[in-house]
Amino acid sequence: MESRVVYAKVFPSSKKEKVLTDGKNSFEVYIREPAQRNLANQRTRECIAEHYKIPVEHVSIQTGHRARKKSFIIKE
């Protein structure tokens, strides 16, 4: 199983939900969930999994659990 690292800048509590990408390995993720009780982290994982069309279990947070800028490991 191959894995790669992607980076995301997360904007919690947004009015609209959207995922912007530069086409390589970085994202801007706007989500409706607040940055409380791990809700924003979980929804960000789901959005990245939807983008790559893979199960959520294949996306895990590497760094930035409490920061706006996060890195994720994607197992494909």
PDB file of N, CA and C in Angstrom:
ATOM      1  N   MET A   1       0.844  -1.178   0.000  1.00  0.00           N
ATOM      2  CA  MET A   1       0.000   0.000   0.000  1.00  0.00           C
ATOM      3  C   MET A   1       0.890   1.243   0.000  1.00  0.00           C
ATOM      4  N   GLU A   2       0.644   2.115  -0.934  1.00  0.00           N
ATOM      5  CA  GLU A   2       1.432   3.329  -1.078  1.00  0.00           C
ATOM      6  C   GLU A   2       0.793   4.451  -0.261  1.00  0.00           C
ATOM      7  N   SER A   3       1.637   5.335   0.283  1.00  0.00           N
ATOM      8  CA  SER A   3       1.093   6.462   1.042  1.00  0.00           C
ATOM      9  C   SER A   3       1.777   7.750   0.615  1.00  0.00           C
ATOM     10  N   ARG A   4       1.060   8.847   0.793  1.00  0.00           N
ATOM     11  CA  ARG A   4       1.611  10.158   0.490  1.00  0.00           C
ATOM     12  C   ARG A   4       1.104  11.162   1.497  1.00  0.00           C
ATOM     13  N   VAL A   5       1.750  12.304   1.544  1.00  0.00           N
ATOM     14  CA  VAL A   5       1.398  13.354   2.499  1.00  0.00           C
ATOM     15  C   VAL A   5       0.763  14.514   1.738  1.00  0.00           C
ATOM     16  N   VAL A   6      -0.351  15.013   2.258  1.00  0.00           N
ATOM     17  CA  VAL A   6      -0.980  16.211   1.718  1.00  0.00           C
ATOM     18  C   VAL A   6      -1.138  17.217   2.851  1.00  0.00           C
ATOM     19  N   TYR A   7      -1.229  18.475   2.487  1.00  0.00           N
ATOM     20  CA  TYR A   7      -1.322  19.554   3.462  1.00  0.00           C
ATOM     21  C   TYR A   7      -2.643  20.280   3.282  1.00  0.00           C
ATOM     22  N   ALA A   8      -3.238  20.696   4.391  1.00  0.00           N
ATOM     23  CA  ALA A   8      -4.520  21.394   4.339  1.00  0.00           C
ATOM     24  C   ALA A   8      -4.516  22.575   5.291  1.00  0.00           C
ATOM     25  N   LYS A   9      -5.089  23.667   4.820  1.00  0.00           N
ATOM     26  CA  LYS A   9      -5.364  24.802   5.682  1.00  0.00           C
ATOM     27  C   LYS A   9      -6.870  24.796   5.891  1.00  0.00           C
ATOM     28  N   VAL A  10      -7.296  24.681   7.140  1.00  0.00           N
ATOM     29  CA  VAL A  10      -8.704  24.457   7.456  1.00  0.00           C
ATOM     30  C   VAL A  10      -9.349  25.739   7.962  1.00  0.00           C
ATOM     31  N   PHE A  11     -10.560  25.999   7.476  1.00  0.00           N
ATOM     32  CA  PHE A  11     -11.350  27.150   7.894  1.00  0.00           C
ATOM     33  C   PHE A  11     -12.646  26.629   8.513  1.00  0.00           C
ATOM     34  N   PRO A  12     -12.651  26.381   9.837  1.00  0.00           N
ATOM     35  CA  PRO A  12     -13.860  25.857  10.492  1.00  0.00           C
ATOM     36  C   PRO A  12     -14.942  26.925  10.617  1.00  0.00           C
ATOM     37  N   SER A  13     -16.159  26.473  10.867  1.00  0.00           N
ATOM     38  CA  SER A  13     -17.333  27.340  11.062  1.00  0.00           C
ATOM     39  C   SER A  13     -17.606  28.237   9.853  1.00  0.00           C
ATOM     40  N   SER A  14     -17.360  27.721   8.659  1.00  0.00           N
ATOM     41  CA  SER A  14     -17.643  28.477   7.440  1.00  0.00           C
ATOM     42  C   SER A  14     -19.114  28.365   7.089  1.00  0.00           C
ATOM     43  N   LYS A  15     -19.622  29.343   6.347  1.00  0.00           N
ATOM     44  CA  LYS A  15     -21.022  29.294   5.943  1.00  0.00           C
ATOM     45  C   LYS A  15     -21.243  28.247   4.866  1.00  0.00           C
ATOM     46  N   LYS A  16     -20.309  28.141   3.926  1.00  0.00           N
ATOM     47  CA  LYS A  16     -20.417  27.154   2.854  1.00  0.00           C
ATOM     48  C   LYS A  16     -19.251  26.185   2.950  1.00  0.00           C
ATOM     49  N   GLU A  17     -19.509  24.959   2.558  1.00  0.00           N
ATOM     50  CA  GLU A  17     -18.469  23.936   2.601  1.00  0.00           C
ATOM     51  C   GLU A  17     -17.879  23.764   1.207  1.00  0.00           C
ATOM     52  N   LYS A  18     -16.534  23.870   1.101  1.00  0.00           N
ATOM     53  CA  LYS A  18     -15.879  23.669  -0.188  1.00  0.00           C
ATOM     54  C   LYS A  18     -14.431  23.264   0.029  1.00  0.00           C
ATOM     55  N   VAL A  19     -13.876  22.626  -0.993  1.00  0.00           N
ATOM     56  CA  VAL A  19     -12.486  22.184  -0.967  1.00  0.00           C
ATOM     57  C   VAL A  19     -11.796  22.767  -2.183  1.00  0.00           C
ATOM     58  N   LEU A  20     -10.755  23.559  -1.951  1.00  0.00           N
ATOM     59  CA  LEU A  20      -9.961  24.128  -3.034  1.00  0.00           C
ATOM     60  C   LEU A  20      -8.593  23.464  -3.024  1.00  0.00           C
ATOM     61  N   THR A  21      -8.044  23.203  -4.212  1.00  0.00           N
ATOM     62  CA  THR A  21      -6.746  22.556  -4.289  1.00  0.00           C
ATOM     63  C   THR A  21      -5.881  23.236  -5.337  1.00  0.00           C
ATOM     64  N   ASP A  22      -4.566  23.122  -5.174  1.00  0.00           N
ATOM     65  CA  ASP A  22      -3.654  23.673  -6.174  1.00  0.00           C
ATOM     66  C   ASP A  22      -3.295  22.619  -7.222  1.00  0.00           C
ATOM     67  N   GLY A  23      -3.905  21.445  -7.121  1.00  0.00           N
ATOM     68  CA  GLY A  23      -3.661  20.390  -8.090  1.00  0.00           C
ATOM     69  C   GLY A  23      -2.541  19.456  -7.696  1.00  0.00           C
ATOM     70  N   LYS A  24      -1.778  19.788  -6.678  1.00  0.00           N
ATOM     71  CA  LYS A  24      -0.668  18.933  -6.267  1.00  0.00           C
ATOM     72  C   LYS A  24      -0.985  18.263  -4.942  1.00  0.00           C
ATOM     73  N   ASN A  25      -0.515  18.845  -3.863  1.00  0.00           N
ATOM     74  CA  ASN A  25      -0.725  18.190  -2.572  1.00  0.00           C
ATOM     75  C   ASN A  25      -1.112  19.157  -1.461  1.00  0.00           C
ATOM     76  N   SER A  26      -1.746  20.261  -1.805  1.00  0.00           N
ATOM     77  CA  SER A  26      -2.204  21.160  -0.745  1.00  0.00           C
ATOM     78  C   SER A  26      -3.644  21.600  -1.020  1.00  0.00           C
ATOM     79  N   PHE A  27      -4.375  21.812   0.072  1.00  0.00           N
ATOM     80  CA  PHE A  27      -5.796  22.122   0.013  1.00  0.00           C
ATOM     81  C   PHE A  27      -6.115  23.298   0.909  1.00  0.00           C
ATOM     82  N   GLU A  28      -7.207  23.978   0.583  1.00  0.00           N
ATOM     83  CA  GLU A  28      -7.887  24.876   1.502  1.00  0.00           C
ATOM     84  C   GLU A  28      -9.259  24.254   1.693  1.00  0.00           C
ATOM     85  N   VAL A  29      -9.592  23.938   2.941  1.00  0.00           N
ATOM     86  CA  VAL A  29     -10.842  23.235   3.232  1.00  0.00           C
ATOM     87  C   VAL A  29     -11.717  24.136   4.102  1.00  0.00           C
ATOM     88  N   TYR A  30     -12.882  24.498   3.562  1.00  0.00           N
ATOM     89  CA  TYR A  30     -13.863  25.294   4.292  1.00  0.00           C
ATOM     90  C   TYR A  30     -14.956  24.338   4.759  1.00  0.00           C
ATOM     91  N   ILE A  31     -15.153  24.261   6.067  1.00  0.00           N
ATOM     92  CA  ILE A  31     -16.129  23.318   6.615  1.00  0.00           C
ATOM     93  C   ILE A  31     -17.060  24.037   7.584  1.00  0.00           C
ATOM     94  N   ARG A  32     -18.234  23.467   7.774  1.00  0.00           N
ATOM     95  CA  ARG A  32     -19.234  24.079   8.640  1.00  0.00           C
ATOM     96  C   ARG A  32     -19.028  23.738  10.116  1.00  0.00           C
ATOM     97  N   GLU A  33     -18.372  22.649  10.403  1.00  0.00           N
ATOM     98  CA  GLU A  33     -18.208  22.212  11.786  1.00  0.00           C
ATOM     99  C   GLU A  33     -17.282  23.163  12.552  1.00  0.00           C
ATOM    100  N   PRO A  34     -17.550  23.350  13.841  1.00  0.00           N
ATOM    101  CA  PRO A  34     -16.669  24.195  14.659  1.00  0.00           C
ATOM    102  C   PRO A  34     -15.399  23.447  15.053  1.00  0.00           C
ATOM    103  N   ALA A  35     -14.417  24.197  15.485  1.00  0.00           N
ATOM    104  CA  ALA A  35     -13.145  23.609  15.909  1.00  0.00           C
ATOM    105  C   ALA A  35     -13.246  23.186  17.375  1.00  0.00           C
ATOM    106  N   GLN A  36     -14.173  22.296  17.654  1.00  0.00           N
ATOM    107  CA  GLN A  36     -14.392  21.798  19.013  1.00  0.00           C
ATOM    108  C   GLN A  36     -14.621  20.299  18.962  1.00  0.00           C
ATOM    109  N   ARG A  37     -14.172  19.613  20.000  1.00  0.00           N
ATOM    110  CA  ARG A  37     -14.399  18.175  20.161  1.00  0.00           C
ATOM    111  C   ARG A  37     -14.003  17.358  18.929  1.00  0.00           C
ATOM    112  N   ASN A  38     -12.980  17.792  18.218  1.00  0.00           N
ATOM    113  CA  ASN A  38     -12.427  17.077  17.060  1.00  0.00           C
ATOM    114  C   ASN A  38     -13.394  17.050  15.870  1.00  0.00           C
ATOM    115  N   LEU A  39     -14.449  17.845  15.898  1.00  0.00           N
ATOM    116  CA  LEU A  39     -15.426  17.847  14.812  1.00  0.00           C
ATOM    117  C   LEU A  39     -14.831  18.349  13.502  1.00  0.00           C
ATOM    118  N   ALA A  40     -14.045  19.429  13.568  1.00  0.00           N
ATOM    119  CA  ALA A  40     -13.450  19.982  12.355  1.00  0.00           C
ATOM    120  C   ALA A  40     -12.420  19.024  11.764  1.00  0.00           C
ATOM    121  N   ASN A  41     -11.626  18.386  12.603  1.00  0.00           N
ATOM    122  CA  ASN A  41     -10.634  17.428  12.095  1.00  0.00           C
ATOM    123  C   ASN A  41     -11.314  16.253  11.396  1.00  0.00           C
ATOM    124  N   GLN A  42     -12.360  15.746  11.980  1.00  0.00           N
ATOM    125  CA  GLN A  42     -13.058  14.604  11.398  1.00  0.00           C
ATOM    126  C   GLN A  42     -13.680  14.970  10.051  1.00  0.00           C
ATOM    127  N   ARG A  43     -14.321  16.128   9.982  1.00  0.00           N
ATOM    128  CA  ARG A  43     -14.951  16.539   8.720  1.00  0.00           C
ATOM    129  C   ARG A  43     -13.895  16.825   7.650  1.00  0.00           C
ATOM    130  N   THR A  44     -12.743  17.363   8.049  1.00  0.00           N
ATOM    131  CA  THR A  44     -11.671  17.607   7.090  1.00  0.00           C
ATOM    132  C   THR A  44     -11.177  16.285   6.496  1.00  0.00           C
ATOM    133  N   ARG A  45     -11.030  15.272   7.332  1.00  0.00           N
ATOM    134  CA  ARG A  45     -10.651  13.938   6.832  1.00  0.00           C
ATOM    135  C   ARG A  45     -11.675  13.438   5.820  1.00  0.00           C
ATOM    136  N   GLU A  46     -12.955  13.617   6.141  1.00  0.00           N
ATOM    137  CA  GLU A  46     -14.016  13.166   5.239  1.00  0.00           C
ATOM    138  C   GLU A  46     -13.962  13.902   3.897  1.00  0.00           C
ATOM    139  N   CYS A  47     -13.714  15.208   3.932  1.00  0.00           N
ATOM    140  CA  CYS A  47     -13.649  15.992   2.692  1.00  0.00           C
ATOM    141  C   CYS A  47     -12.469  15.567   1.827  1.00  0.00           C
ATOM    142  N   ILE A  48     -11.332  15.315   2.435  1.00  0.00           N
ATOM    143  CA  ILE A  48     -10.165  14.878   1.673  1.00  0.00           C
ATOM    144  C   ILE A  48     -10.406  13.488   1.092  1.00  0.00           C
ATOM    145  N   ALA A  49     -11.034  12.615   1.867  1.00  0.00           N
ATOM    146  CA  ALA A  49     -11.356  11.273   1.364  1.00  0.00           C
ATOM    147  C   ALA A  49     -12.327  11.354   0.185  1.00  0.00           C
ATOM    148  N   GLU A  50     -13.313  12.241   0.261  1.00  0.00           N
ATOM    149  CA  GLU A  50     -14.250  12.420  -0.844  1.00  0.00           C
ATOM    150  C   GLU A  50     -13.530  12.923  -2.088  1.00  0.00           C
ATOM    151  N   HIS A  51     -12.585  13.838  -1.897  1.00  0.00           N
ATOM    152  CA  HIS A  51     -11.841  14.389  -3.030  1.00  0.00           C
ATOM    153  C   HIS A  51     -11.066  13.298  -3.768  1.00  0.00           C
ATOM    154  N   TYR A  52     -10.412  12.418  -3.015  1.00  0.00           N
ATOM    155  CA  TYR A  52      -9.617  11.345  -3.622  1.00  0.00           C
ATOM    156  C   TYR A  52     -10.435  10.086  -3.918  1.00  0.00           C
ATOM    157  N   LYS A  53     -11.717  10.098  -3.512  1.00  0.00           N
ATOM    158  CA  LYS A  53     -12.618   8.950  -3.719  1.00  0.00           C
ATOM    159  C   LYS A  53     -12.066   7.669  -3.079  1.00  0.00           C
ATOM    160  N   ILE A  54     -11.672   7.804  -1.811  1.00  0.00           N
ATOM    161  CA  ILE A  54     -11.166   6.682  -1.026  1.00  0.00           C
ATOM    162  C   ILE A  54     -11.924   6.643   0.301  1.00  0.00           C
ATOM    163  N   PRO A  55     -11.870   5.524   1.027  1.00  0.00           N
ATOM    164  CA  PRO A  55     -12.531   5.471   2.343  1.00  0.00           C
ATOM    165  C   PRO A  55     -11.861   6.409   3.357  1.00  0.00           C
ATOM    166  N   VAL A  56     -12.647   6.896   4.294  1.00  0.00           N
ATOM    167  CA  VAL A  56     -12.135   7.811   5.324  1.00  0.00           C
ATOM    168  C   VAL A  56     -11.030   7.147   6.141  1.00  0.00           C
ATOM    169  N   GLU A  57     -11.096   5.829   6.299  1.00  0.00           N
ATOM    170  CA  GLU A  57     -10.099   5.107   7.094  1.00  0.00           C
ATOM    171  C   GLU A  57      -8.697   5.208   6.494  1.00  0.00           C
ATOM    172  N   HIS A  58      -8.592   5.573   5.224  1.00  0.00           N
ATOM    173  CA  HIS A  58      -7.284   5.681   4.567  1.00  0.00           C
ATOM    174  C   HIS A  58      -6.658   7.067   4.729  1.00  0.00           C
ATOM    175  N   VAL A  59      -7.348   7.975   5.411  1.00  0.00           N
ATOM    176  CA  VAL A  59      -6.846   9.330   5.639  1.00  0.00           C
ATOM    177  C   VAL A  59      -6.644   9.508   7.138  1.00  0.00           C
ATOM    178  N   SER A  60      -5.421   9.900   7.541  1.00  0.00           N
ATOM    179  CA  SER A  60      -5.164  10.144   8.962  1.00  0.00           C
ATOM    180  C   SER A  60      -4.342  11.419   9.133  1.00  0.00           C
ATOM    181  N   ILE A  61      -4.577  12.101  10.247  1.00  0.00           N
ATOM    182  CA  ILE A  61      -3.862  13.340  10.534  1.00  0.00           C
ATOM    183  C   ILE A  61      -2.463  13.002  11.025  1.00  0.00           C
ATOM    184  N   GLN A  62      -1.480  13.628  10.417  1.00  0.00           N
ATOM    185  CA  GLN A  62      -0.100  13.423  10.837  1.00  0.00           C
ATOM    186  C   GLN A  62       0.303  14.508  11.841  1.00  0.00           C
ATOM    187  N   THR A  63       0.123  15.770  11.474  1.00  0.00           N
ATOM    188  CA  THR A  63       0.451  16.881  12.371  1.00  0.00           C
ATOM    189  C   THR A  63      -0.650  17.930  12.295  1.00  0.00           C
ATOM    190  N   GLY A  64      -0.722  18.775  13.314  1.00  0.00           N
ATOM    191  CA  GLY A  64      -1.640  19.899  13.308  1.00  0.00           C
ATOM    192  C   GLY A  64      -3.001  19.618  13.896  1.00  0.00           C
ATOM    193  N   HIS A  65      -3.082  18.736  14.868  1.00  0.00           N
ATOM    194  CA  HIS A  65      -4.373  18.412  15.470  1.00  0.00           C
ATOM    195  C   HIS A  65      -5.074  19.652  16.019  1.00  0.00           C
ATOM    196  N   ARG A  66      -4.316  20.582  16.555  1.00  0.00           N
ATOM    197  CA  ARG A  66      -4.912  21.786  17.149  1.00  0.00           C
ATOM    198  C   ARG A  66      -4.555  23.050  16.378  1.00  0.00           C
ATOM    199  N   ALA A  67      -4.038  22.895  15.176  1.00  0.00           N
ATOM    200  CA  ALA A  67      -3.627  24.046  14.373  1.00  0.00           C
ATOM    201  C   ALA A  67      -4.499  24.158  13.131  1.00  0.00           C
ATOM    202  N   ARG A  68      -4.477  25.305  12.508  1.00  0.00           N
ATOM    203  CA  ARG A  68      -5.224  25.502  11.276  1.00  0.00           C
ATOM    204  C   ARG A  68      -4.563  24.786  10.112  1.00  0.00           C
ATOM    205  N   LYS A  69      -3.228  24.751  10.107  1.00  0.00           N
ATOM    206  CA  LYS A  69      -2.492  24.047   9.052  1.00  0.00           C
ATOM    207  C   LYS A  69      -2.212  22.624   9.513  1.00  0.00           C
ATOM    208  N   LYS A  70      -2.613  21.660   8.693  1.00  0.00           N
ATOM    209  CA  LYS A  70      -2.504  20.247   9.059  1.00  0.00           C
ATOM    210  C   LYS A  70      -1.836  19.476   7.936  1.00  0.00           C
ATOM    211  N   SER A  71      -1.248  18.361   8.285  1.00  0.00           N
ATOM    212  CA  SER A  71      -0.753  17.433   7.268  1.00  0.00           C
ATOM    213  C   SER A  71      -1.431  16.089   7.479  1.00  0.00           C
ATOM    214  N   PHE A  72      -1.757  15.439   6.379  1.00  0.00           N
ATOM    215  CA  PHE A  72      -2.476  14.174   6.393  1.00  0.00           C
ATOM    216  C   PHE A  72      -1.677  13.135   5.637  1.00  0.00           C
ATOM    217  N   ILE A  73      -1.766  11.897   6.094  1.00  0.00           N
ATOM    218  CA  ILE A  73      -1.194  10.768   5.364  1.00  0.00           C
ATOM    219  C   ILE A  73      -2.350  10.054   4.669  1.00  0.00           C
ATOM    220  N   ILE A  74      -2.181   9.843   3.366  1.00  0.00           N
ATOM    221  CA  ILE A  74      -3.196   9.165   2.569  1.00  0.00           C
ATOM    222  C   ILE A  74      -2.633   7.831   2.116  1.00  0.00           C
ATOM    223  N   LYS A  75      -3.312   6.749   2.467  1.00  0.00           N
ATOM    224  CA  LYS A  75      -2.914   5.415   2.061  1.00  0.00           C
ATOM    225  C   LYS A  75      -3.766   4.998   0.875  1.00  0.00           C
ATOM    226  N   GLU A  76      -3.112   4.689  -0.238  1.00  0.00           N
ATOM    227  CA  GLU A  76      -3.848   4.313  -1.443  1.00  0.00           C
ATOM    228  C   GLU A  76      -3.561   2.901  -1.847  1.00  0.00           C
TER     229      GLU A  76
END
